[in-house]
XYZ file of C-alpha atoms in Angstrom:
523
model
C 72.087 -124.540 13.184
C 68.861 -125.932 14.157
C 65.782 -125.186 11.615
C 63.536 -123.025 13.029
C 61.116 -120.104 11.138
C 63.294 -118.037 9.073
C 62.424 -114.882 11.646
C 63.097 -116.172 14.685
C 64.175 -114.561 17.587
C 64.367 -117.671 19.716
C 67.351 -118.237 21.353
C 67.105 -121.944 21.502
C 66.674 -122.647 17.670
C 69.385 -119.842 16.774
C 72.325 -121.571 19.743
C 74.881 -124.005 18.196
C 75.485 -127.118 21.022
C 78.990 -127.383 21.902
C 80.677 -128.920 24.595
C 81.176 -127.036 27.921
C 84.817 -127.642 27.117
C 84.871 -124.941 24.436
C 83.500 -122.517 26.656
C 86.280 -123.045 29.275
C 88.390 -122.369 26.349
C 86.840 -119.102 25.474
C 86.732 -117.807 28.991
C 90.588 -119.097 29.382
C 91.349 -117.544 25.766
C 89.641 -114.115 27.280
C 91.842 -113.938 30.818
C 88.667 -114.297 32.787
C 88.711 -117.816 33.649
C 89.797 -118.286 37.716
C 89.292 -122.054 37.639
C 86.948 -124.668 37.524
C 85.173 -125.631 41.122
C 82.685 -128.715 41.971
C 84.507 -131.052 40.262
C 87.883 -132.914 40.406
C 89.232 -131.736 37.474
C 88.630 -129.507 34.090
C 89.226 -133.274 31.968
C 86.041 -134.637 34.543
C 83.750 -131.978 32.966
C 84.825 -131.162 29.656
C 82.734 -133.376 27.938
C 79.388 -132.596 29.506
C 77.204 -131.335 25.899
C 75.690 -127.566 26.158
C 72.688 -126.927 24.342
C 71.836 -123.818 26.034
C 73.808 -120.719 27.611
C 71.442 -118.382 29.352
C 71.370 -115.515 32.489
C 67.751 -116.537 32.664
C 66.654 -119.187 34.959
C 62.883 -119.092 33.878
C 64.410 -120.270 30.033
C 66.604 -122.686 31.200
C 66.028 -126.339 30.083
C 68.135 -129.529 29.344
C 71.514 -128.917 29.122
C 71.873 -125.596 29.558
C 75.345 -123.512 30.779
C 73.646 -120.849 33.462
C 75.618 -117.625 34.040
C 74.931 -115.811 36.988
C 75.543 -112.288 36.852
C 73.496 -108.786 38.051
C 73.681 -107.235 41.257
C 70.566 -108.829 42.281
C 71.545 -112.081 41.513
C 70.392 -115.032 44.369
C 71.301 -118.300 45.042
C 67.708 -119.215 44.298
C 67.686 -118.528 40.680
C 70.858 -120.817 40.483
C 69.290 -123.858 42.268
C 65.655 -123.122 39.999
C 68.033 -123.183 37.220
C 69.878 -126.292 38.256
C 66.254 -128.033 38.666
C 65.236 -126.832 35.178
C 68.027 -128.521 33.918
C 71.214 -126.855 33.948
C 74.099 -128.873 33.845
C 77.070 -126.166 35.015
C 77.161 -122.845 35.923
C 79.463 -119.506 35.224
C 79.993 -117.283 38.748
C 82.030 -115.001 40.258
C 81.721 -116.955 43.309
C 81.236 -120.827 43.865
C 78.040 -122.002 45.601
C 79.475 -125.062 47.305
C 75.712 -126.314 48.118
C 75.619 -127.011 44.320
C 76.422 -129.780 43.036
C 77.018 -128.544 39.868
C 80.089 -127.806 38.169
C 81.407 -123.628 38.400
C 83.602 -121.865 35.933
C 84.556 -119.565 37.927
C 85.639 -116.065 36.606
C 87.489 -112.965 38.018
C 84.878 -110.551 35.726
C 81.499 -112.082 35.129
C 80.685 -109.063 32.690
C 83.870 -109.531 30.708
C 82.943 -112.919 30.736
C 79.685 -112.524 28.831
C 80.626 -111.848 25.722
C 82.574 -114.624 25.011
C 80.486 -116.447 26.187
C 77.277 -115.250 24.125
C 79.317 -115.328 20.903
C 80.409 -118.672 21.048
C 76.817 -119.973 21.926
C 75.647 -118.444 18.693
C 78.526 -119.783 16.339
C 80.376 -116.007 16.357
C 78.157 -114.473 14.147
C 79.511 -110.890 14.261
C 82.567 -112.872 12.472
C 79.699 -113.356 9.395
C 78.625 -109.622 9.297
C 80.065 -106.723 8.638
C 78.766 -104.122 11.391
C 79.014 -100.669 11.606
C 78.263 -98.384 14.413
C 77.568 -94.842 16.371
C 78.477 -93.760 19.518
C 78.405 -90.117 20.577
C 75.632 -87.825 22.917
C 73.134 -87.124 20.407
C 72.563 -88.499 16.795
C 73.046 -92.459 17.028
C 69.826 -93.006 16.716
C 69.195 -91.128 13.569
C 72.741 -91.894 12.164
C 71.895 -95.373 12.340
C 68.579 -94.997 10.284
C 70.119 -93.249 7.756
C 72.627 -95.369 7.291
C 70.658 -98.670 7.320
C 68.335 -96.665 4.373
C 71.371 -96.508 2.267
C 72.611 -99.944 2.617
C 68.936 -101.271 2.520
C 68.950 -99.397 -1.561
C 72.355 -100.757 -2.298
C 70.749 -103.886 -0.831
C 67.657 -104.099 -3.331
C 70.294 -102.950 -6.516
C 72.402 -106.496 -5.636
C 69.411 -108.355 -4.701
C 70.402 -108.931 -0.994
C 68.607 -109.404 1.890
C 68.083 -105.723 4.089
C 70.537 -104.909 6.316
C 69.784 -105.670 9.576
C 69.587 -102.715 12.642
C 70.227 -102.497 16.468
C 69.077 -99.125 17.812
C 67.286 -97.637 20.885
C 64.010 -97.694 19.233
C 63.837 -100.819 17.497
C 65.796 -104.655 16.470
C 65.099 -105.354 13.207
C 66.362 -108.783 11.614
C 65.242 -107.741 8.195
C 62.095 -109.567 8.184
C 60.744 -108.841 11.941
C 60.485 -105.775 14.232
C 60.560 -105.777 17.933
C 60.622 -103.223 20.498
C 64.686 -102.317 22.066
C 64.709 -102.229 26.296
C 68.404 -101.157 25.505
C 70.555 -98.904 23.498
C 73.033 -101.703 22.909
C 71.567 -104.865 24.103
C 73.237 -107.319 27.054
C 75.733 -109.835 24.929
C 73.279 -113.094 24.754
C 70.827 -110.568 23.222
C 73.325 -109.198 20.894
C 74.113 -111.787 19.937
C 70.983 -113.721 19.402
C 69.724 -110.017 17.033
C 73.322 -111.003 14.928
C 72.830 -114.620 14.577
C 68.856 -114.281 13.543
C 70.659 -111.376 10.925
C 73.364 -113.957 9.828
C 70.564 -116.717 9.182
C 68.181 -114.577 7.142
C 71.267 -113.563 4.858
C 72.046 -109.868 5.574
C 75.187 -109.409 5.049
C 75.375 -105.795 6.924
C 73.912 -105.063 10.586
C 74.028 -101.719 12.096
C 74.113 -100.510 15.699
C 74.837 -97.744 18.612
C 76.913 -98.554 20.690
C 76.299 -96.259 23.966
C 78.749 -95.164 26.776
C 77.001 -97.357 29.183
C 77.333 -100.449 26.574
C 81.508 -99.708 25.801
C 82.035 -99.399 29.643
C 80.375 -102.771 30.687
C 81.982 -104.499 27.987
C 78.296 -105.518 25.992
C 79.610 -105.335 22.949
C 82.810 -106.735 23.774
C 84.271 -108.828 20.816
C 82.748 -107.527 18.237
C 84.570 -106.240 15.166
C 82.976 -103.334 13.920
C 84.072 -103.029 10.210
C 83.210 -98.978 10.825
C 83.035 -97.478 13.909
C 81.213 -93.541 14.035
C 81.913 -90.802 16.522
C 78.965 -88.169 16.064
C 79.161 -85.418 18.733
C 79.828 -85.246 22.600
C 78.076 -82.915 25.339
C 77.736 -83.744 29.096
C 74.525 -86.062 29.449
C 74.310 -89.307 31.517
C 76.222 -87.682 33.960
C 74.648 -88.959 37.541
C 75.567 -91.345 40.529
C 73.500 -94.327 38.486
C 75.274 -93.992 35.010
C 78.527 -92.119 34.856
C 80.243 -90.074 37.889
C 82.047 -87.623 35.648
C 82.144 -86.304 32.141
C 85.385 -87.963 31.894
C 84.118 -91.743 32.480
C 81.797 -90.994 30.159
C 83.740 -89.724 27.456
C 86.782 -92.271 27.706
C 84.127 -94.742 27.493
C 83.129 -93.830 24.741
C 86.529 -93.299 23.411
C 86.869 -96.720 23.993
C 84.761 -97.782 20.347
C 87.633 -97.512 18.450
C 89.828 -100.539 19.865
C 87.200 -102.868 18.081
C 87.157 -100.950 14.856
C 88.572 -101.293 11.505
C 87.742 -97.881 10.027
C 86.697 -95.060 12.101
C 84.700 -91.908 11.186
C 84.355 -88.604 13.078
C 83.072 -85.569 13.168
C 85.062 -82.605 13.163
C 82.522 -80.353 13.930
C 82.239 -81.958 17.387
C 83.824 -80.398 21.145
C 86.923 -82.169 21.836
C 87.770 -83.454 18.153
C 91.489 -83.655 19.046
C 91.078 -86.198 21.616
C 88.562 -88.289 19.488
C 90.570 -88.268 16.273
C 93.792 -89.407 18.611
C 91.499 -92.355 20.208
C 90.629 -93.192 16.315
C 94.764 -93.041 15.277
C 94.444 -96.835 15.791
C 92.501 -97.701 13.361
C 93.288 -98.677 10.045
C 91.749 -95.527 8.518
C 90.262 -92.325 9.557
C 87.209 -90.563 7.440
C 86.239 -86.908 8.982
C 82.867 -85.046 7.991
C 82.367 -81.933 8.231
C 78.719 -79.219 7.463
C 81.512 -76.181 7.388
C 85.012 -77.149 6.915
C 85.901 -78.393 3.252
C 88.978 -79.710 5.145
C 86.977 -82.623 5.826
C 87.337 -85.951 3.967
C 82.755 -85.763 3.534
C 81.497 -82.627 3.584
C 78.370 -80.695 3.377
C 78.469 -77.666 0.081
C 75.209 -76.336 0.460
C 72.061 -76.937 1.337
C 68.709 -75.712 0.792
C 64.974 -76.732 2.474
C 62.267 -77.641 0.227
C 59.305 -78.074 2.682
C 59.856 -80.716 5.247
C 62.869 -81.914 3.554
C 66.282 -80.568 2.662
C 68.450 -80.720 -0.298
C 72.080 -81.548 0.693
C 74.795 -81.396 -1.716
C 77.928 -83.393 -0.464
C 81.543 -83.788 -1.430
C 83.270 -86.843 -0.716
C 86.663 -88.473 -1.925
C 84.518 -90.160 -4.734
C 81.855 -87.461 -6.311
C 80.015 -84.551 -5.588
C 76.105 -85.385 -5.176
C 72.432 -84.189 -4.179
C 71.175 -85.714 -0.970
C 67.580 -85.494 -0.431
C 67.193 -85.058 3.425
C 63.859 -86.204 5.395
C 64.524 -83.387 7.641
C 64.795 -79.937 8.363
C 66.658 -79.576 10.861
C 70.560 -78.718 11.124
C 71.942 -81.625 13.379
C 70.330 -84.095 10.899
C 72.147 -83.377 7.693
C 75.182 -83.343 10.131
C 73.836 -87.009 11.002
C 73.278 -87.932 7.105
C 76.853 -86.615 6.747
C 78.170 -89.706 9.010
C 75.861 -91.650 7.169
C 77.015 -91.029 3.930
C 80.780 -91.251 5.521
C 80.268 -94.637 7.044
C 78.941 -95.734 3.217
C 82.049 -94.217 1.698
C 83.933 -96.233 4.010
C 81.791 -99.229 2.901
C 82.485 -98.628 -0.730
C 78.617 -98.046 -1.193
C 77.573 -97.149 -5.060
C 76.469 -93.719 -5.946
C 73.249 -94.571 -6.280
C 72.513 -95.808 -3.110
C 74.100 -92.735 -1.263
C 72.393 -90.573 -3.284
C 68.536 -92.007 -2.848
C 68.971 -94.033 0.399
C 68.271 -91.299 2.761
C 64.413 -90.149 0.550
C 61.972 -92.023 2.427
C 63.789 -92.618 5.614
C 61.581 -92.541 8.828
C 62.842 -92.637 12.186
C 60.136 -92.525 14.641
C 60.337 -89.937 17.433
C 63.129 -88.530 15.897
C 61.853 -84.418 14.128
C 59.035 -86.882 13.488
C 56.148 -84.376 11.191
C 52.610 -85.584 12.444
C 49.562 -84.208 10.263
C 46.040 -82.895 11.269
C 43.134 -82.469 9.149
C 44.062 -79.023 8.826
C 47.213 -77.722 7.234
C 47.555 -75.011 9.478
C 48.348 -77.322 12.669
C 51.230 -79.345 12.588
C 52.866 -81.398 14.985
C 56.704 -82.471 15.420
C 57.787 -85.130 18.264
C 61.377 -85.242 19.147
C 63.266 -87.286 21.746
C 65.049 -83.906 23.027
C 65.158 -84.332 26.745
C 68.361 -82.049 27.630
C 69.364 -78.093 27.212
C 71.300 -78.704 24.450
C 69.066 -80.959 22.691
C 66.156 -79.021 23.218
C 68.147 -75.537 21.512
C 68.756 -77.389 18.276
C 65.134 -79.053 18.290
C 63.567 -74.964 18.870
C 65.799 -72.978 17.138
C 65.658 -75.214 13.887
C 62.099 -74.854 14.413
C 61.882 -71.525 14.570
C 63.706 -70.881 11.509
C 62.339 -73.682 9.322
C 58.312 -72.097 10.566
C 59.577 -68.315 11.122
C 55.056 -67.583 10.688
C 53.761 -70.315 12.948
C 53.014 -69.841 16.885
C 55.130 -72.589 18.197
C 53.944 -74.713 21.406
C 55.996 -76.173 23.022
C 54.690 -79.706 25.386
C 57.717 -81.083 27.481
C 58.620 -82.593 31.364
C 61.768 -83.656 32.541
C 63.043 -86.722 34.352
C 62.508 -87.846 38.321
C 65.573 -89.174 39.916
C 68.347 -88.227 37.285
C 69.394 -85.478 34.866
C 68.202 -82.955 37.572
C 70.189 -80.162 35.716
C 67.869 -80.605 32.462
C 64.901 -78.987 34.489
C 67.030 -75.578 34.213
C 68.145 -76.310 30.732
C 64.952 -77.417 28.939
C 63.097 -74.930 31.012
C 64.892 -71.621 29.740
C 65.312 -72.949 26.415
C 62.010 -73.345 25.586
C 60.884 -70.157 27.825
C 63.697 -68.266 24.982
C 62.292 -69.562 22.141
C 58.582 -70.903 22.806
C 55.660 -68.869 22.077
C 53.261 -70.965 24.100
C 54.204 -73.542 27.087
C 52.739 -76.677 28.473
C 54.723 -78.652 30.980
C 53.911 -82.002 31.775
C 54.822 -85.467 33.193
C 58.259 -87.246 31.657
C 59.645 -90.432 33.748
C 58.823 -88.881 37.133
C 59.879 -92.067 38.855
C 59.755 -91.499 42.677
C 59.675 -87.958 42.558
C 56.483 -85.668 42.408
C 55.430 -84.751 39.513
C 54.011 -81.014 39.884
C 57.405 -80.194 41.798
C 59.323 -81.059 38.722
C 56.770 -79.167 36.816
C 56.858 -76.129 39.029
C 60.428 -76.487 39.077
C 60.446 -76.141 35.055
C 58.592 -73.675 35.045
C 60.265 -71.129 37.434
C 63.203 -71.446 34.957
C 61.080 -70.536 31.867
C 59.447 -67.497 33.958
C 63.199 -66.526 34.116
C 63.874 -66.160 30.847
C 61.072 -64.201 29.931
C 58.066 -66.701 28.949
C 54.520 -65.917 29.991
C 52.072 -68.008 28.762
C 52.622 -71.367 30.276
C 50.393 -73.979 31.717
C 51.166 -76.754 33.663
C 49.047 -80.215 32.949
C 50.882 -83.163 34.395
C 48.954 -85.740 32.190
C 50.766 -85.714 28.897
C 47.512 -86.509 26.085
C 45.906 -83.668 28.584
C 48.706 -81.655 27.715
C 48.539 -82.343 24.304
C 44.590 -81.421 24.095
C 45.446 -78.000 25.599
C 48.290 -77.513 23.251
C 45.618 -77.793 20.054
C 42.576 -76.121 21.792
C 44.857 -73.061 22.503
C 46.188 -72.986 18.330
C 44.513 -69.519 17.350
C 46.334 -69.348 14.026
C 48.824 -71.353 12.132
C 50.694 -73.472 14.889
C 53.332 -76.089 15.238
C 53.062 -78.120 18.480
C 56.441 -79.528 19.407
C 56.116 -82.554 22.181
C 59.440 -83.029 23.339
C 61.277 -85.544 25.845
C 59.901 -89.042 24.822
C 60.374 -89.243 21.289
C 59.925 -93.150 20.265
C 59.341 -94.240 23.951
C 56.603 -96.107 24.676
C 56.450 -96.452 28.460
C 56.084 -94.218 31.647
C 58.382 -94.090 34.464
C 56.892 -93.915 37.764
C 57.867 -95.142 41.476
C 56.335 -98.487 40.939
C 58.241 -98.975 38.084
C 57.212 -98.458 34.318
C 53.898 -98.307 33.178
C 52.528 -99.003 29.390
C 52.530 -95.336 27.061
C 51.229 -94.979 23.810
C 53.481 -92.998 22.909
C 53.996 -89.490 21.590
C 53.558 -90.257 17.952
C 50.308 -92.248 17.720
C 48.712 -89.833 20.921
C 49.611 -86.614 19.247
C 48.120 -88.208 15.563
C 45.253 -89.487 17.678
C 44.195 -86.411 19.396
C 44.770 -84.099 16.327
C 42.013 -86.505 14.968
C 39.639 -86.149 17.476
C 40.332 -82.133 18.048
C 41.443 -80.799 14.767
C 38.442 -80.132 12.109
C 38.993 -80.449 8.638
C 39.669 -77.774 6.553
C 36.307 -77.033 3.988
């Protein structure tokens, strides 16, 4: 492996030259290899060296093996590539004014991953990876789990484990901002092969529906594979058609797993735990049946956090819980499951999950006076939303509780309805505002929101399609103690609009911000 800054992210430094030989081999060894065009024969190419393998044509350089894949893909970005230095090229079809030679393939996103882990030495073959799929919890899951394998880490004197997740990539040294759940395979790749060189010897990830359908994390082993929860979401003409391709999707984790885990508290647990029969082993978790092989005894809030006492096949132990809400001791359940699994000590499952901060996840944001508190959540669907107000409700049963949401333009048109009489139910105050609009207007979602809150009984809402705005007016109104829930965006820090997506600060640092410059300090 070339030397290169022990951080790096640079696909270049972190690629292992081969021969373009070897990756004929891996596409033949997958089934997706059709033939070889442009040349007379595979012996006439199979020595040609690859230094590079890339979907990019503005990173292409010497020696590079281009893929061409996306629904967008042109000719031109073939023939820039091809100028930049690429010496053969991976296609569905063959572009006979080329003069390059073309593996061609019968699946060009089946073909990726093969293709990505043999550019970066197989590193998922180095690492022992666990993962979550399900509707709502990866995120968190995957947090809590890299906290207790991150303590287990410092007892052996190993480098942290390394994460994948919708908010963030982090090598265990450097932090960079996810566009995906579960990255394209070159990415994935490149995150695992940076983890491998820095010395982690554990990586976790989510794996979404979108990412198991479309094959990105095709070929890699998981040593644990999670299951948290499923509810109809992605559900739309531009991610899945039906609640059935998105569940089987889904479903479709636990071919590449070792050990799965699952939760039995979860819709449809018959079907998952069937799907997870071929596996080697099966761990269920449970917050109310002791049936389960983890599960929850009691627990009891102490301020912002919660006391969880768990049984699992090894011990009985206190969990302290950065949370207060119900859905995330479900999600340090799977945690704690996936480290059982893992053969994680005591120690680490029992003070792993203490300081654990996921950002825009029941993320507590502090003013100047105690009295004001804020809480941003990634919630953006009915169901969502319930668990997000409802744990609120009980967990501040004195404060007023504001609620600041929107809802999405162009997709998930049902969650105006849902989020709308949710938080006209349970809401004391409303301010609806702008959330990915894309091409759509955003007052008419607004309105739209709103008529659905006015149906289930709520009164005092306001309508402020600028989201800090929004936030301003959620403060100025506080007339007592108050919690001010922004909902929708959670960790997110761009704006969807019809030109695209524009820069956001972000719910976190606006809300902080604003209760800064609004809030006075209590004397």
């Amino acid at each position: 492996m070339a030397t290169t800054d022990a951080a790096s992210l640079d696909p270049a430094s972190l690629q292992i030259p081969g021969t373009l030989e070897q990756y004929i081999d891996a596409l033949e060894s997958a089934g997706v290899l059709a033939g070889v065009a442009g040349s007379t024969s595979i012996k006439d190419v199979a020595g040609i060296p690859i230094s590079l393998v890339s979907y990019d044509s503005r990173a292409v350089g010497p020696d590079t093996l281009f893929i061409c894949k996306g629904a967008a893909f042109k000719e031109d970005y073939l023939v820039q590539a091809q100028h930049a230095g690429a010496v053969a090229y991976v296609s569905e079809s063959n572009y006979t004014d080329i003069d390059l030679p073309c593996l061609l393939v019968n699946d060009i996103r089946a073909a990726l991953g093969p293709l990505a882990s043999l550019a970066y030495g197989q590193p998922a073959k180095h690492l022992r990876i666990s993962t979550f799929t399900g509707t709502k919890g990866k995120t968190t899951s995957a947090f809590y789990l890299k906290g207790i394998l991150d303590k287990e880490a410092r007892e052996d004197e190993c480098e942290p484990c390394a994460l994948i997740s919708t908010i963030l990539i982090d090598n265990g040294r450097r932090r960079i901002m996810s566009k995906l759940t579960s990255p394209e395979p070159l990415e994935l790749n490149l995150y695992l092969a940076s983890a491998w060189k820095l010395g982690s010897r554990d990586v976790v990830m989510e794996s979404s529906s979108q990412a198991l359908k479309y094959g990105r994390v095709a070929g890699v082993e998981f040593e644990v594979g999670a299951f948290t929860n499923i509810s109809e979401d992605h559900i739309s003409p531009i991610e899945h058609p039906t609640f059935e391709d998105y569940f089987s999707s889904k479903l479709t984790l636990f071919r590449q797993c070792r050990h799965a885990v699952v939760n039995l508290d979860m819709d449809m647990v018959d079907r998952v735990l069937d799907a997870a029969s071929v596996c080697e082993s099966v761990l269920t978790y449970s917050m109310t049946s002791p049936a389960a092989d983890v599960h929850a005894v009691s627990w009891e809030q102490r301020g912002h956090k919660t006391v969880l006492t768990v049984k699992t096949p090894r011990f009985t132990i206190d969990v302290v819980v950065p949370t207060i809400a119900d859905f995330n001791l479900s999600n340090a359940l799977g945690a704690i499951a996936c480290a059982e699994v893992l053969g994680c000590s005591r120690a680490a499952i029992e003070h792993g999950l203490e300081d654990v901060r996921v950002p825009g996840r029941m993320e507590r944001i502090e003013s100047r006076d105690p009295n004001i508190v804020g809480l941003v959540d990634y919630a953006h669907n009915e169901v969502s939303m319930r668990a997000l107000l409802e744990n609120v409700r009980r967990s501040y049963p004195d404060r007023e509780l504001c609620c600041v949401f929107g809802s999405t333009g162009d997709k998930g048109v049902e969650r105006r309805e849902g989020m709308g009489r949710v938080a006209g139910e349970l809401a004391d105050r409303i301010i609806i505002t702008e959330d990915d609009a894309g091409t759509q207007n955003v007052m008419d979602i607004c309105k739209t929101i709103e008529s659905f809150a006015r149906d289930a009984g709520a009164t005092n809402i306001q309508i402020e399609p600028d989201r800090e705005q929004a936030a301003r007016l959620a403060v100025r109104g506080c007339t007592g103690p108050a919690i001010i829930v922004m909902a929708g965006k959670g960790h997110e820090r761009h704006m969807i609009r019809a030109h695209g997506r524009d820069p956001y600060e972000g719910d976190s640092s606006m809300l902080a911000r604003v209760f800064d410059q609004e809030v006075k300090a209590v004397e």
